[in-house]
Coordinates of N, CA, C and O in Angstrom, one line a residue:
X450 N 0.8 -1.3 0.1 CA -0.1 -0.1 0.0 C 0.9 1.3 0.0 O 1.9 1.3 0.7
X451 N 0.5 2.3 -0.8 CA 1.4 3.4 -0.8 C 1.0 4.4 0.3 O -0.2 4.3 0.7
X452 N 1.8 5.3 0.6 CA 1.4 6.2 1.6 C 0.6 7.4 0.9 O 0.7 7.7 -0.5
X453 N -0.1 8.1 1.7 CA -0.8 9.4 1.0 C 0.2 10.4 0.4 O 1.4 10.7 1.0
X454 N -0.1 10.7 -0.9 CA 0.8 11.6 -1.5 C 0.0 13.0 -1.9 O -1.4 12.9 -2.2
X455 N 0.6 14.2 -2.1 CA 0.1 15.3 -2.1 C 0.0 15.7 -3.7 O 0.9 15.5 -4.4
X456 N -1.1 16.3 -4.0 CA -1.4 16.7 -5.4 C -1.3 18.3 -5.0 O -2.1 19.0 -4.4
X457 N -0.3 19.0 -5.4 CA -0.1 20.6 -5.1 C -1.3 21.4 -5.4 O -2.0 21.4 -6.6
X458 N -1.4 22.4 -4.8 CA -2.6 23.4 -5.1 C -2.3 23.9 -6.7 O -1.2 24.2 -6.8
X459 N -3.2 23.7 -7.4 CA -3.2 24.3 -8.7 C -2.2 23.5 -9.6 O -1.7 23.9 -10.6
X460 N -1.8 22.2 -9.0 CA -0.8 21.3 -9.9 C -1.5 20.2 -10.1 O -2.7 19.6 -9.9
X461 N -0.7 19.2 -10.5 CA -1.2 17.8 -11.2 C -0.1 16.8 -10.8 O 1.2 17.2 -10.8
X462 N -0.4 15.4 -10.9 CA 0.3 14.4 -10.6 C -0.2 13.1 -11.5 O -1.4 13.3 -11.9
X463 N 0.8 12.2 -11.8 CA 0.2 11.1 -12.5 C 0.7 9.7 -11.7 O 1.7 9.8 -10.9
X464 N -0.1 8.9 -11.9 CA 0.0 7.5 -11.4 C -0.6 6.3 -12.1 O -1.4 6.4 -12.9
X465 N 0.3 5.2 -12.0 CA 0.0 4.0 -12.8 C -0.9 3.3 -11.7 O -0.5 3.0 -10.6
X466 N -2.0 2.5 -12.2 CA -2.6 1.5 -11.6 C -2.8 0.4 -12.3 O -3.0 0.2 -13.6
X467 N -2.7 -0.8 -11.6 CA -2.7 -2.1 -12.2 C -4.4 -2.4 -12.0 O -5.1 -1.9 -11.1
X468 N -4.9 -3.4 -12.8 CA -6.5 -3.9 -12.7 C -6.6 -4.4 -11.3 O -5.8 -5.0 -10.7
X469 N -7.7 -3.7 -10.6 CA -8.1 -4.2 -9.2 C -7.5 -3.4 -8.2 O -8.1 -3.1 -7.1
X470 N -6.3 -2.6 -8.4 CA -6.0 -1.5 -7.5 C -7.0 -0.5 -7.3 O -7.7 -0.2 -8.2
X471 N -7.0 0.0 -6.1 CA -7.9 1.2 -5.8 C -7.1 2.7 -5.7 O -6.0 2.7 -5.1
X472 N -7.6 3.6 -6.2 CA -7.2 5.0 -5.9 C -8.1 5.8 -5.2 O -9.4 6.1 -5.5
X473 N -7.6 6.2 -4.1 CA -8.4 7.2 -3.3 C -8.1 8.6 -3.1 O -6.8 8.8 -3.0
X474 N -8.9 9.5 -3.7 CA -8.5 10.9 -3.9 C -9.1 11.6 -2.5 O -10.4 11.5 -2.3
X475 N -8.5 12.4 -2.1 CA -8.8 13.0 -0.7 C -8.8 14.5 -0.7 O -7.8 14.9 -1.4
X476 N -9.5 15.2 -0.3 CA -9.7 16.6 0.0 C -9.3 16.9 1.3 O -10.3 17.2 2.2
X477 N -8.1 17.1 1.5 CA -7.7 17.4 3.0 C -8.2 18.7 3.8 O -8.7 18.5 5.0
X478 N -8.4 19.5 3.1 CA -8.7 20.8 3.7 C -10.3 21.0 3.5 O -10.9 22.1 4.3
X479 N -11.0 20.3 2.5 CA -12.4 20.6 2.1 C -12.6 21.8 1.4 O -11.8 22.6 1.3
X480 N -13.7 21.5 0.4 CA -13.9 22.7 -0.3 C -13.2 22.9 -1.6 O -13.1 24.0 -2.3
X481 N -12.4 21.7 -2.1 CA -11.4 21.9 -3.4 C -11.9 20.9 -4.2 O -12.0 19.9 -3.9
X482 N -12.0 21.3 -5.5 CA -12.3 20.6 -6.5 C -11.2 19.9 -7.4 O -10.1 20.6 -7.1
X483 N -11.2 18.9 -8.0 CA -10.2 18.4 -8.7 C -10.6 17.6 -9.9 O -11.9 17.4 -10.3
X484 N -9.7 17.4 -10.8 CA -10.0 16.4 -12.1 C -9.3 15.1 -12.0 O -8.1 15.1 -11.5
X485 N -10.0 14.2 -12.6 CA -9.2 12.7 -12.8 C -9.4 12.4 -14.1 O -10.6 12.4 -14.7
X486 N -8.4 12.0 -14.6 CA -8.6 11.6 -16.2 C -7.6 10.3 -16.3 O -6.5 10.1 -15.4
X487 N -8.1 9.2 -17.1 CA -7.3 8.1 -17.2 C -7.3 7.8 -18.8 O -8.2 8.1 -19.4
X488 N -6.2 6.9 -19.1 CA -6.1 6.5 -20.3 C -5.6 5.0 -20.0 O -5.0 4.8 -18.9
X489 N -5.9 4.0 -20.8 CA -5.4 2.5 -20.7 C -4.0 2.7 -20.8 O -3.4 3.7 -21.3
X490 N -3.4 1.6 -20.2 CA -1.8 1.7 -20.1 C -0.9 1.8 -21.3 O -0.2 2.4 -21.2
X491 N -1.7 1.1 -22.4 CA -1.1 1.4 -23.6 C -1.4 2.7 -24.5 O -1.2 2.8 -25.6
X492 N -2.3 3.4 -23.8 CA -2.8 4.7 -24.5 C -3.9 4.7 -25.5 O -4.1 5.6 -26.1
X493 N -4.2 3.4 -25.7 CA -5.3 3.3 -26.8 C -6.7 3.7 -26.5 O -7.4 3.9 -27.3
X494 N -7.0 3.7 -25.3 CA -8.4 4.1 -24.8 C -8.3 5.2 -23.9 O -7.3 5.3 -22.9
X495 N -9.2 6.0 -24.0 CA -9.4 7.4 -23.1 C -10.7 7.4 -22.2 O -11.7 7.0 -22.8
X496 N -10.6 7.8 -21.0 CA -11.9 8.0 -20.3 C -12.9 8.9 -21.1 O -12.5 9.9 -21.8
X497 N -14.1 8.6 -21.3 CA -15.1 9.2 -22.0 C -16.3 9.7 -21.1 O -17.0 8.9 -20.7
X498 N -16.5 10.9 -21.3 CA -17.9 11.3 -20.5 C -19.1 11.0 -21.2 O -20.1 10.6 -20.7
X499 N -18.9 11.1 -22.6 CA -20.3 10.7 -23.5 C -20.6 9.3 -23.4 O -21.7 8.9 -22.9
X500 N -19.5 8.3 -23.3 CA -19.8 6.9 -23.0 C -20.4 6.5 -21.6 O -21.2 5.8 -21.5
X501 N -19.7 7.4 -20.7 CA -20.4 7.2 -19.3 C -21.8 7.8 -19.3 O -22.6 7.2 -18.4
X502 N -22.2 8.9 -19.8 CA -23.5 9.3 -19.7 C -24.3 8.3 -20.3 O -25.6 8.1 -20.0
X503 N -23.9 7.9 -21.5 CA -24.9 6.8 -22.3 C -24.9 5.6 -21.3 O -26.2 5.0 -21.2
X504 N -23.9 4.8 -20.7 CA -24.3 3.8 -20.1 C -24.7 3.8 -18.5 O -25.2 3.0 -18.0
X505 N -24.4 4.9 -18.0 CA -24.8 5.3 -16.5 C -26.2 5.8 -16.6 O -27.0 5.7 -15.5
X506 N -26.4 6.4 -17.6 CA -27.8 7.2 -17.9 C -28.2 8.2 -16.8 O -29.4 8.6 -16.4
X507 N -27.1 8.9 -16.4 CA -27.4 10.0 -15.4 C -26.1 10.9 -15.6 O -24.9 10.6 -16.1
X508 N -26.1 12.1 -14.9 CA -25.2 13.2 -15.0 C -24.2 13.3 -13.7 O -23.2 13.8 -13.7
X509 N -24.9 12.9 -12.7 CA -24.3 12.9 -11.3 C -23.9 11.5 -11.0 O -24.7 10.5 -10.9
X510 N -22.7 11.1 -10.5 CA -22.2 9.9 -10.3 C -21.5 9.7 -9.0 O -21.2 10.6 -8.4
X511 N -21.6 8.5 -8.5 CA -21.3 8.1 -7.0 C -21.1 6.7 -6.9 O -20.9 5.9 -7.8
X512 N -21.1 6.2 -5.7 CA -20.7 4.8 -5.4 C -21.3 3.8 -6.3 O -22.6 4.1 -6.4
X513 N -20.8 3.0 -6.8 CA -21.3 2.0 -7.8 C -21.4 2.3 -9.2 O -21.5 1.4 -10.1
X514 N -21.2 3.5 -9.5 CA -21.1 3.8 -10.9 C -19.8 3.6 -11.6 O -18.8 3.5 -11.0
X515 N -19.9 3.4 -12.9 CA -18.7 3.2 -13.6 C -18.5 4.2 -14.5 O -19.3 4.8 -15.2
X516 N -17.1 4.4 -14.7 CA -16.7 5.4 -15.7 C -16.0 4.6 -16.8 O -15.3 3.7 -16.7
X517 N -16.5 5.0 -18.1 CA -16.3 4.1 -19.3 C -15.2 4.7 -20.2 O -15.1 5.9 -20.3
X518 N -14.6 4.0 -21.1 CA -13.6 4.3 -22.1 C -14.3 4.7 -23.2 O -15.6 4.2 -23.6
X519 N -13.7 5.4 -24.4 CA -14.2 5.8 -25.3 C -14.3 4.3 -26.4 O -14.9 4.6 -27.6
X520 N -13.9 3.4 -26.1 CA -14.3 2.1 -26.7 C -15.3 1.3 -25.7 O -15.1 -0.1 -26.2
X521 N -15.9 1.7 -25.0 CA -16.9 1.1 -24.3 C -16.6 0.0 -23.5 O -17.2 -1.2 -23.4
X522 N -15.4 0.3 -22.9 CA -14.9 -0.7 -21.8 C -14.9 -0.2 -20.4 O -14.6 1.2 -20.3
X523 N -15.2 -0.6 -19.4 CA -15.1 -0.1 -17.9 C -13.7 0.2 -17.7 O -12.7 -0.5 -17.8
X524 N -13.5 1.4 -17.1 CA -12.2 1.9 -16.8 C -11.9 2.2 -15.3 O -11.2 1.4 -14.7
X525 N -12.9 2.6 -14.8 CA -12.8 2.9 -13.2 C -14.2 2.7 -12.6 O -15.2 3.2 -13.3
X526 N -14.4 2.0 -11.5 CA -15.5 2.1 -10.7 C -15.4 2.8 -9.6 O -14.6 2.7 -8.7
X527 N -16.4 3.6 -9.0 CA -16.5 4.2 -7.9 C -16.8 3.2 -6.7 O -18.1 2.8 -6.7
X528 N -16.1 2.9 -5.9 CA -16.4 2.0 -4.7 C -16.6 2.5 -3.4 O -17.2 1.9 -2.6
X529 N -16.3 3.8 -3.2 CA -16.7 4.4 -1.9 C -16.5 6.0 -2.2 O -15.7 6.5 -2.9
X530 N -17.5 6.8 -1.6 CA -17.7 8.1 -1.8 C -18.2 8.8 -0.6 O -19.5 8.6 -0.3
X531 N -17.6 9.8 -0.2 CA -17.9 10.5 1.0 C -18.8 11.7 0.7 O -19.5 12.2 1.7
X532 N -18.8 12.1 -0.5 CA -19.6 13.4 -1.1 C -20.8 13.0 -1.7 O -22.0 13.7 -1.3
X533 N -20.8 11.9 -2.6 CA -22.2 11.3 -3.1 C -22.5 12.1 -4.4 O -23.6 11.7 -4.9
X534 N -21.8 13.0 -5.0 CA -21.9 13.6 -6.2 C -20.7 14.3 -6.9 O -20.2 15.1 -6.5
X535 N -20.6 13.7 -8.2 CA -19.4 14.1 -8.9 C -19.8 14.1 -10.3 O -20.9 13.3 -10.6
X536 N -19.2 14.7 -11.3 CA -19.7 14.7 -12.7 C -18.6 15.0 -13.7 O -17.4 15.3 -13.5
X537 N -19.0 14.9 -15.0 CA -18.3 15.4 -16.2 C -18.8 16.7 -16.7 O -18.5 17.0 -18.1
X538 N -19.5 17.5 -16.1 CA -20.2 18.6 -16.7 C -19.6 19.7 -17.4 O -19.7 20.3 -18.4
X539 N -18.3 19.9 -16.7 CA -17.5 21.0 -17.3 C -16.1 20.3 -17.8 O -15.4 19.5 -17.1
X540 N -15.5 20.7 -18.9 CA -14.4 20.3 -19.4 C -13.2 20.8 -18.5 O -13.4 21.9 -17.9
X541 N -12.0 20.1 -18.6 CA -10.8 20.7 -17.8 C -10.5 22.1 -18.2 O -10.6 22.5 -19.5
X542 N -10.4 22.9 -17.1 CA -9.8 24.3 -17.6 C -8.6 24.3 -18.3 O -7.6 23.6 -18.4
X543 N -8.6 25.5 -19.4 CA -7.4 25.6 -20.2 C -7.1 27.1 -20.0 O -7.8 27.9 -19.8
X544 N -5.7 27.2 -20.7 CA -5.2 28.6 -20.7 C -6.0 29.5 -21.6 O -6.4 30.8 -21.4
X545 N -6.7 28.8 -22.7 CA -7.7 29.6 -23.6 C -8.9 30.0 -22.7 O -9.5 31.1 -22.9
X546 N -9.3 29.0 -21.9 CA -10.4 29.4 -21.1 C -10.3 30.6 -20.2 O -11.1 31.6 -20.1
X547 N -9.1 30.6 -19.5 CA -8.8 31.8 -18.7 C -8.7 33.1 -19.6 O -9.1 34.1 -19.0
X548 N -8.2 33.1 -20.7 CA -8.1 34.2 -21.4 C -9.5 34.8 -22.1 O -9.8 36.1 -22.0
X549 N -10.4 33.7 -22.4 CA -11.7 34.2 -23.0 C -12.6 34.6 -22.1 O -13.4 35.5 -22.0
X550 N -12.6 33.8 -20.9 CA -13.6 34.2 -19.9 C -13.3 35.1 -18.8 O -14.1 35.7 -18.1
X551 N -12.0 35.2 -18.5 CA -11.5 36.0 -17.3 C -10.6 37.1 -17.8 O -10.1 37.8 -16.8
X552 N -10.1 37.0 -19.1 CA -9.2 38.3 -19.4 C -7.9 38.0 -18.9 O -7.2 38.9 -19.0
X553 N -7.5 36.7 -18.6 CA -6.1 36.5 -18.2 C -5.1 36.8 -19.1 O -5.3 36.4 -20.3
X554 N -4.1 37.6 -18.9 CA -3.0 37.8 -19.8 C -1.7 36.9 -19.4 O -1.5 36.6 -18.2
X555 N -1.1 36.2 -20.5 CA 0.0 35.4 -20.2 C -0.4 34.1 -19.6 O -1.6 33.6 -20.0
X556 N 0.5 33.6 -18.9 CA 0.2 32.2 -18.6 C -0.7 32.0 -17.3 O -0.8 33.1 -16.6
X557 N -1.4 30.8 -17.0 CA -2.0 30.6 -16.0 C -2.1 29.1 -15.5 O -2.2 28.4 -16.6
X558 N -2.0 28.6 -14.3 CA -2.1 27.2 -14.3 C -3.6 26.8 -14.6 O -4.4 27.4 -14.5
X559 N -3.5 25.6 -15.1 CA -4.9 25.0 -15.5 C -4.9 23.6 -15.6 O -3.8 22.9 -15.5
X560 N -6.1 22.9 -15.5 CA -6.0 21.5 -15.3 C -5.7 20.7 -16.6 O -5.2 19.6 -16.5
X561 N -6.0 21.2 -17.8 CA -5.5 20.6 -19.0 C -4.1 20.5 -19.0 O -3.7 19.4 -19.5
X562 N -3.4 21.5 -18.8 CA -1.9 21.5 -18.8 C -1.3 20.4 -17.8 O -0.4 19.7 -17.9
X563 N -2.0 20.4 -16.6 CA -1.9 19.5 -15.2 C -1.6 18.2 -15.8 O -0.9 17.4 -15.5
X564 N -3.0 17.8 -16.2 CA -3.3 16.5 -16.9 C -2.2 16.0 -17.8 O -1.8 15.0 -17.7
X565 N -2.1 17.0 -18.9 CA -1.4 16.6 -19.9 C 0.0 16.3 -19.3 O 0.8 15.2 -19.8
X566 N 0.7 17.2 -18.6 CA 2.1 17.1 -18.1 C 2.1 15.8 -17.4 O 3.2 15.0 -17.2
X567 N 1.1 15.5 -16.4 CA 1.2 14.2 -15.6 C 1.2 13.0 -16.5 O 1.9 12.1 -16.2
X568 N 0.6 13.0 -17.6 CA 0.6 11.8 -18.5 C 1.8 11.6 -19.2 O 2.3 10.5 -19.3
X569 N 2.4 12.8 -19.5 CA 3.6 12.6 -20.3 C 4.6 12.3 -19.3 O 5.6 11.5 -19.7
X570 N 4.5 12.5 -18.1 CA 5.6 12.1 -17.1 C 5.4 10.6 -16.9 O 6.5 9.7 -16.4
X571 N 4.3 9.9 -17.3 CA 4.1 8.5 -17.2 C 4.5 7.8 -18.6 O 4.3 6.6 -18.7
X572 N 4.9 8.7 -19.7 CA 5.2 8.2 -21.0 C 4.0 7.9 -21.8 O 4.1 7.1 -22.7
X573 N 3.0 8.7 -21.7 CA 1.7 8.5 -22.3 C 1.4 9.8 -23.1 O 1.6 10.9 -22.4
X574 N 1.1 9.8 -24.3 CA 0.7 11.0 -25.1 C -0.7 11.3 -24.7 O -1.6 10.6 -24.7
X575 N -0.8 12.6 -24.1 CA -2.1 12.9 -23.5 C -3.2 13.2 -24.7 O -4.4 13.2 -24.2
X576 N -2.9 13.4 -25.8 CA -3.7 13.7 -26.8 C -4.4 15.2 -26.6 O -4.1 16.0 -25.9
X577 N -5.7 15.3 -27.2 CA -6.3 16.6 -27.1 C -6.8 16.9 -25.6 O -6.7 15.8 -24.7
X578 N -6.9 18.2 -25.3 CA -7.4 18.4 -23.9 C -8.5 17.4 -23.4 O -9.6 17.4 -24.1
X579 N -8.7 17.0 -22.2 CA -9.5 16.2 -22.0 C -10.9 16.6 -21.4 O -10.8 17.9 -20.8
X580 N -11.9 15.9 -21.3 CA -13.0 16.3 -20.4 C -12.8 15.2 -19.3 O -13.3 14.0 -19.4
X581 N -12.3 15.8 -18.3 CA -12.0 15.0 -17.1 C -13.1 14.6 -16.2 O -14.0 15.4 -16.2
X582 N -13.1 13.8 -15.2 CA -14.0 13.5 -14.3 C -13.9 14.5 -13.0 O -12.6 14.7 -12.5
X583 N -14.9 15.3 -12.8 CA -14.9 16.5 -11.9 C -15.2 15.7 -10.5 O -16.2 15.5 -10.3
X584 N -14.0 15.8 -9.6 CA -14.5 15.3 -8.1 C -14.5 16.5 -7.1 O -13.8 17.5 -7.4
X585 N -15.5 16.3 -6.3 CA -15.7 17.2 -5.2 C -16.4 18.6 -5.8 O -16.9 19.5 -5.2
X586 N -16.5 18.7 -7.1 CA -16.9 20.1 -7.6 C -18.5 19.9 -7.7 O -19.1 18.7 -7.9
X587 N -19.2 21.0 -7.6 CA -20.7 21.2 -7.5 C -21.4 22.0 -8.6 O -21.3 23.2 -8.5
X588 N -21.5 21.3 -9.6 CA -22.2 21.9 -10.8 C -23.6 21.7 -10.7 O -24.1 20.5 -10.7
X589 N -24.4 22.7 -11.0 CA -25.9 22.5 -11.1 C -26.3 22.7 -12.4 O -25.8 23.5 -13.0
X590 N -27.4 22.1 -12.8 CA -28.2 22.4 -14.1 C -29.5 22.9 -13.8 O -30.3 22.3 -13.0
X591 N -29.8 24.0 -14.1 CA -31.1 24.8 -13.8 C -32.2 24.2 -14.9 O -31.9 23.4 -15.9
X592 N -33.4 24.6 -14.6 CA -34.4 24.3 -15.4 C -34.3 24.8 -16.9 O -34.9 23.8 -17.6
X593 N -33.8 25.7 -17.1 CA -33.4 26.1 -18.6 C -32.1 25.4 -19.1 O -31.8 25.7 -20.2
X594 N -31.5 24.5 -18.5 CA -30.4 23.9 -19.1 C -28.9 24.7 -18.6 O -28.1 24.1 -18.8
X595 N -29.2 25.9 -18.0 CA -28.0 26.6 -17.6 C -27.3 26.0 -16.6 O -27.7 25.4 -15.6
X596 N -25.9 26.0 -16.8 CA -24.8 25.4 -15.9 C -24.5 26.4 -14.8 O -24.3 27.7 -15.0
X597 N -24.2 26.1 -13.6 CA -23.7 27.2 -12.4 C -23.0 26.2 -11.5 O -23.1 25.0 -11.4
X598 N -22.2 27.0 -10.7 CA -21.4 26.4 -9.8 C -22.0 26.7 -8.1 O -22.5 27.8 -8.1
X599 N -21.8 25.9 -7.5 CA -21.8 25.9 -6.0 C -20.7 25.6 -5.4 O -19.8 24.8 -5.9
X600 N -20.3 26.2 -4.1 CA -19.1 25.7 -3.4 C -18.9 24.3 -3.3 O -20.0 23.4 -3.1
X601 N -17.9 23.6 -3.4 CA -17.8 22.1 -3.2 C -18.3 21.8 -2.0 O -17.9 22.3 -0.8
X602 N -19.0 20.6 -1.7 CA -19.6 20.0 -0.6 C -18.7 19.4 0.2 O -18.9 18.9 1.3
X603 N -17.5 19.0 -0.1 CA -16.7 18.1 0.4 C -16.1 18.7 1.8 O -15.6 19.9 1.7
X604 N -16.1 18.1 2.9 CA -15.5 18.4 4.2 C -14.2 18.0 4.2 O -13.6 17.2 3.5
X605 N -13.4 18.6 5.2 CA -11.9 18.2 5.4 C -11.8 16.7 5.4 O -12.6 16.0 6.3
X606 N -10.9 16.0 4.7 CA -10.7 14.7 4.8 C -11.6 13.7 3.9 O -11.5 12.5 4.0
X607 N -12.7 14.4 3.3 CA -13.7 13.6 2.4 C -12.8 12.9 1.3 O -11.9 13.5 0.7
X608 N -13.2 11.7 0.9 CA -12.4 11.2 -0.2 C -13.5 10.4 -1.0 O -14.5 10.1 -0.8
X609 N -13.1 10.3 -2.3 CA -13.7 9.3 -3.3 C -12.7 8.2 -3.7 O -11.4 8.3 -3.8
X610 N -13.3 6.8 -3.9 CA -12.2 5.7 -4.0 C -12.7 5.1 -5.2 O -13.8 4.7 -5.5
X611 N -11.8 4.8 -6.3 CA -12.0 4.1 -7.7 C -11.3 2.8 -7.7 O -10.2 2.7 -7.2
X612 N -12.0 1.9 -8.3 CA -11.2 0.7 -8.5 C -10.8 0.5 -10.1 O -11.7 0.9 -10.9
X613 N -9.7 0.2 -10.3 CA -9.1 0.4 -11.8 C -9.7 -1.1 -12.2 O -9.7 -2.1 -11.7
X614 N -10.4 -0.9 -13.5 CA -11.0 -2.2 -14.2 C -10.0 -2.4 -15.3 O -10.3 -3.6 -15.9
X615 N -9.0 -1.9 -15.5 CA -8.0 -2.3 -16.4 C -6.7 -1.7 -15.9 O -6.8 -0.6 -15.1
X616 N -5.6 -2.2 -16.5 CA -4.3 -1.2 -16.3 C -4.5 0.0 -16.9 O -4.7 0.2 -17.8
X617 N -4.1 0.9 -16.0 CA -4.3 2.5 -16.4 C -3.2 3.5 -16.1 O -2.3 3.1 -15.0
X618 N -3.0 4.4 -16.8 CA -2.3 5.5 -16.4 C -3.3 7.0 -16.2 O -4.1 7.2 -16.7
X619 N -3.2 7.3 -14.8 CA -4.3 8.2 -14.4 C -3.4 9.5 -13.9 O -2.5 9.6 -13.4
X620 N -4.2 10.6 -14.4 CA -3.5 12.0 -14.1 C -4.6 12.6 -13.2 O -5.9 12.7 -13.3
X621 N -4.1 13.3 -12.3 CA -4.9 14.1 -11.2 C -4.4 15.6 -11.0 O -3.4 15.9 -11.1
X622 N -5.5 16.5 -10.9 CA -5.4 17.8 -10.9 C -6.0 18.6 -9.8 O -7.1 18.2 -9.5
X623 N -5.4 19.4 -9.1 CA -6.0 20.2 -8.0 C -6.6 21.5 -8.7 O -5.6 22.3 -9.1
X624 N -7.8 21.8 -8.8 CA -8.2 22.9 -10.0 C -7.7 24.1 -9.5 O -8.1 24.6 -8.4
X625 N -7.1 25.0 -10.4 CA -6.6 26.3 -10.0 C -7.8 27.2 -10.1 O -7.7 28.4 -9.5
X626 N -9.0 26.9 -10.5 CA -10.1 28.0 -10.9 C -10.8 28.3 -9.6 O -11.5 27.5 -8.9
X627 N -11.0 29.6 -8.9 CA -11.5 29.9 -7.9 C -13.0 29.7 -8.1 O -13.7 29.5 -7.0
X628 N -13.5 29.8 -9.3 CA -15.0 29.8 -9.5 C -15.5 28.5 -9.0 O -16.8 28.5 -8.5
X629 N -14.9 27.3 -9.3 CA -15.4 26.0 -8.9 C -14.9 25.7 -7.4 O -15.0 24.5 -7.1
X630 N -14.3 26.4 -6.7 CA -13.8 26.2 -5.5 C -14.3 27.2 -4.5 O -13.8 27.6 -3.4
X631 N -15.6 27.7 -4.7 CA -16.3 28.5 -3.6 C -15.5 29.9 -3.5 O -15.8 30.5 -2.6
X632 N -14.9 30.2 -4.6 CA -14.4 31.7 -4.6 C -13.0 31.4 -3.8 O -12.4 32.6 -3.7
X633 N -12.6 30.4 -3.5 CA -11.3 30.4 -2.6 C -10.1 30.1 -3.5 O -10.1 29.6 -4.6
X634 N -8.9 30.7 -3.1 CA -7.7 30.1 -3.7 C -7.4 28.7 -4.0 O -8.0 27.9 -2.8
X635 N -6.8 28.0 -4.7 CA -6.7 26.6 -4.8 C -6.0 26.1 -3.6 O -5.1 26.7 -3.1
X636 N -6.3 24.9 -3.3 CA -5.5 24.0 -2.1 C -5.3 22.8 -2.6 O -5.7 22.3 -3.6
X637 N -4.3 22.1 -1.9 CA -4.0 20.6 -2.3 C -5.1 19.8 -2.1 O -5.9 19.9 -1.3
X638 N -4.9 18.6 -3.0 CA -5.5 17.4 -2.8 C -4.7 16.3 -2.4 O -3.4 16.8 -2.3
X639 N -5.0 15.3 -2.3 CA -4.1 14.1 -1.8 C -4.7 12.7 -2.6 O -5.9 12.7 -3.0
X640 N -3.8 11.8 -2.5 CA -4.3 10.4 -3.3 C -3.3 9.4 -2.5 O -2.5 9.6 -2.0
X641 N -4.0 8.1 -2.5 CA -3.1 7.0 -2.1 C -3.6 5.9 -3.1 O -4.7 5.8 -3.4
X642 N -2.7 4.9 -3.3 CA -3.1 3.7 -4.1 C -3.1 2.6 -2.9 O -2.3 2.5 -2.2
X643 N -4.3 1.8 -3.3 CA -4.6 0.8 -2.3 C -4.6 -0.4 -3.0 O -4.9 -0.6 -4.1
X644 N -4.2 -1.7 -2.4 CA -4.3 -2.9 -3.1 C -5.7 -3.3 -3.3 O -6.7 -2.9 -2.8
X645 N -5.8 -4.3 -4.2 CA -7.2 -4.8 -4.4 C -7.7 -5.3 -3.3 O -7.3 -5.7 -2.2
X646 N -9.1 -5.1 -3.1 CA -9.9 -5.4 -1.9 C -9.9 -7.0 -1.7 O -10.1 -7.7 -2.7

C-alpha cells in the first residue's frame, strides 16, 4: 500500500494503476475541486464522458457507478464516496478558457496542462485536452439547462475511491479556478493507491 501523496494546489500528478488496485482521492482541507483523467496503460483508450453518460444514464455519479472508455470498456468503478455527487459537466480548464472568460494575460495554471504533463511524465501521449471527471465540484443544471457552480460540498478529509477495471495511467489535478472552489484560492488534494480489496 502506498502512502498518501500530495497533489499540489493548482498542480497535477500522474500515477499508474494495475487492474484491481484502488485509487483514493482526498480533499484534506475541504472545499477543493479536482480533475481525474485516465487512459489505458497502452494509451489506446481514453476516459469518455459521453460513453459514461450513455451507459450510466445520469449526469451525477457516485458509489457503484462506472466510468467508461471511448471504446465502451469499464475503466474505473467508484467503490466509496464521502460526498455523493461528482460529474463530467465541465471540461478541464485551459489557458484559452482563462483568456476568453476571465481576460487573463500570459500564463495561468490550468487542469488541461496539469493532466497533460502528468500523463507525459508517465510516458503517455495525452492527446487533445480531456473532459476529465470532476471530483468534489458542485455543478448544477437549472430548469433552462443553464450550468452554474456552488461551493464544493466536500468536508476536510472527504474522499472518493475508484477501482481500476484495467491497467491505467491516471492523471490528477487540483483545480486552479476559484469559481469552482467556492471563490477560494486553490488548495492541495491528496491521493493514495490501495491494493485490491
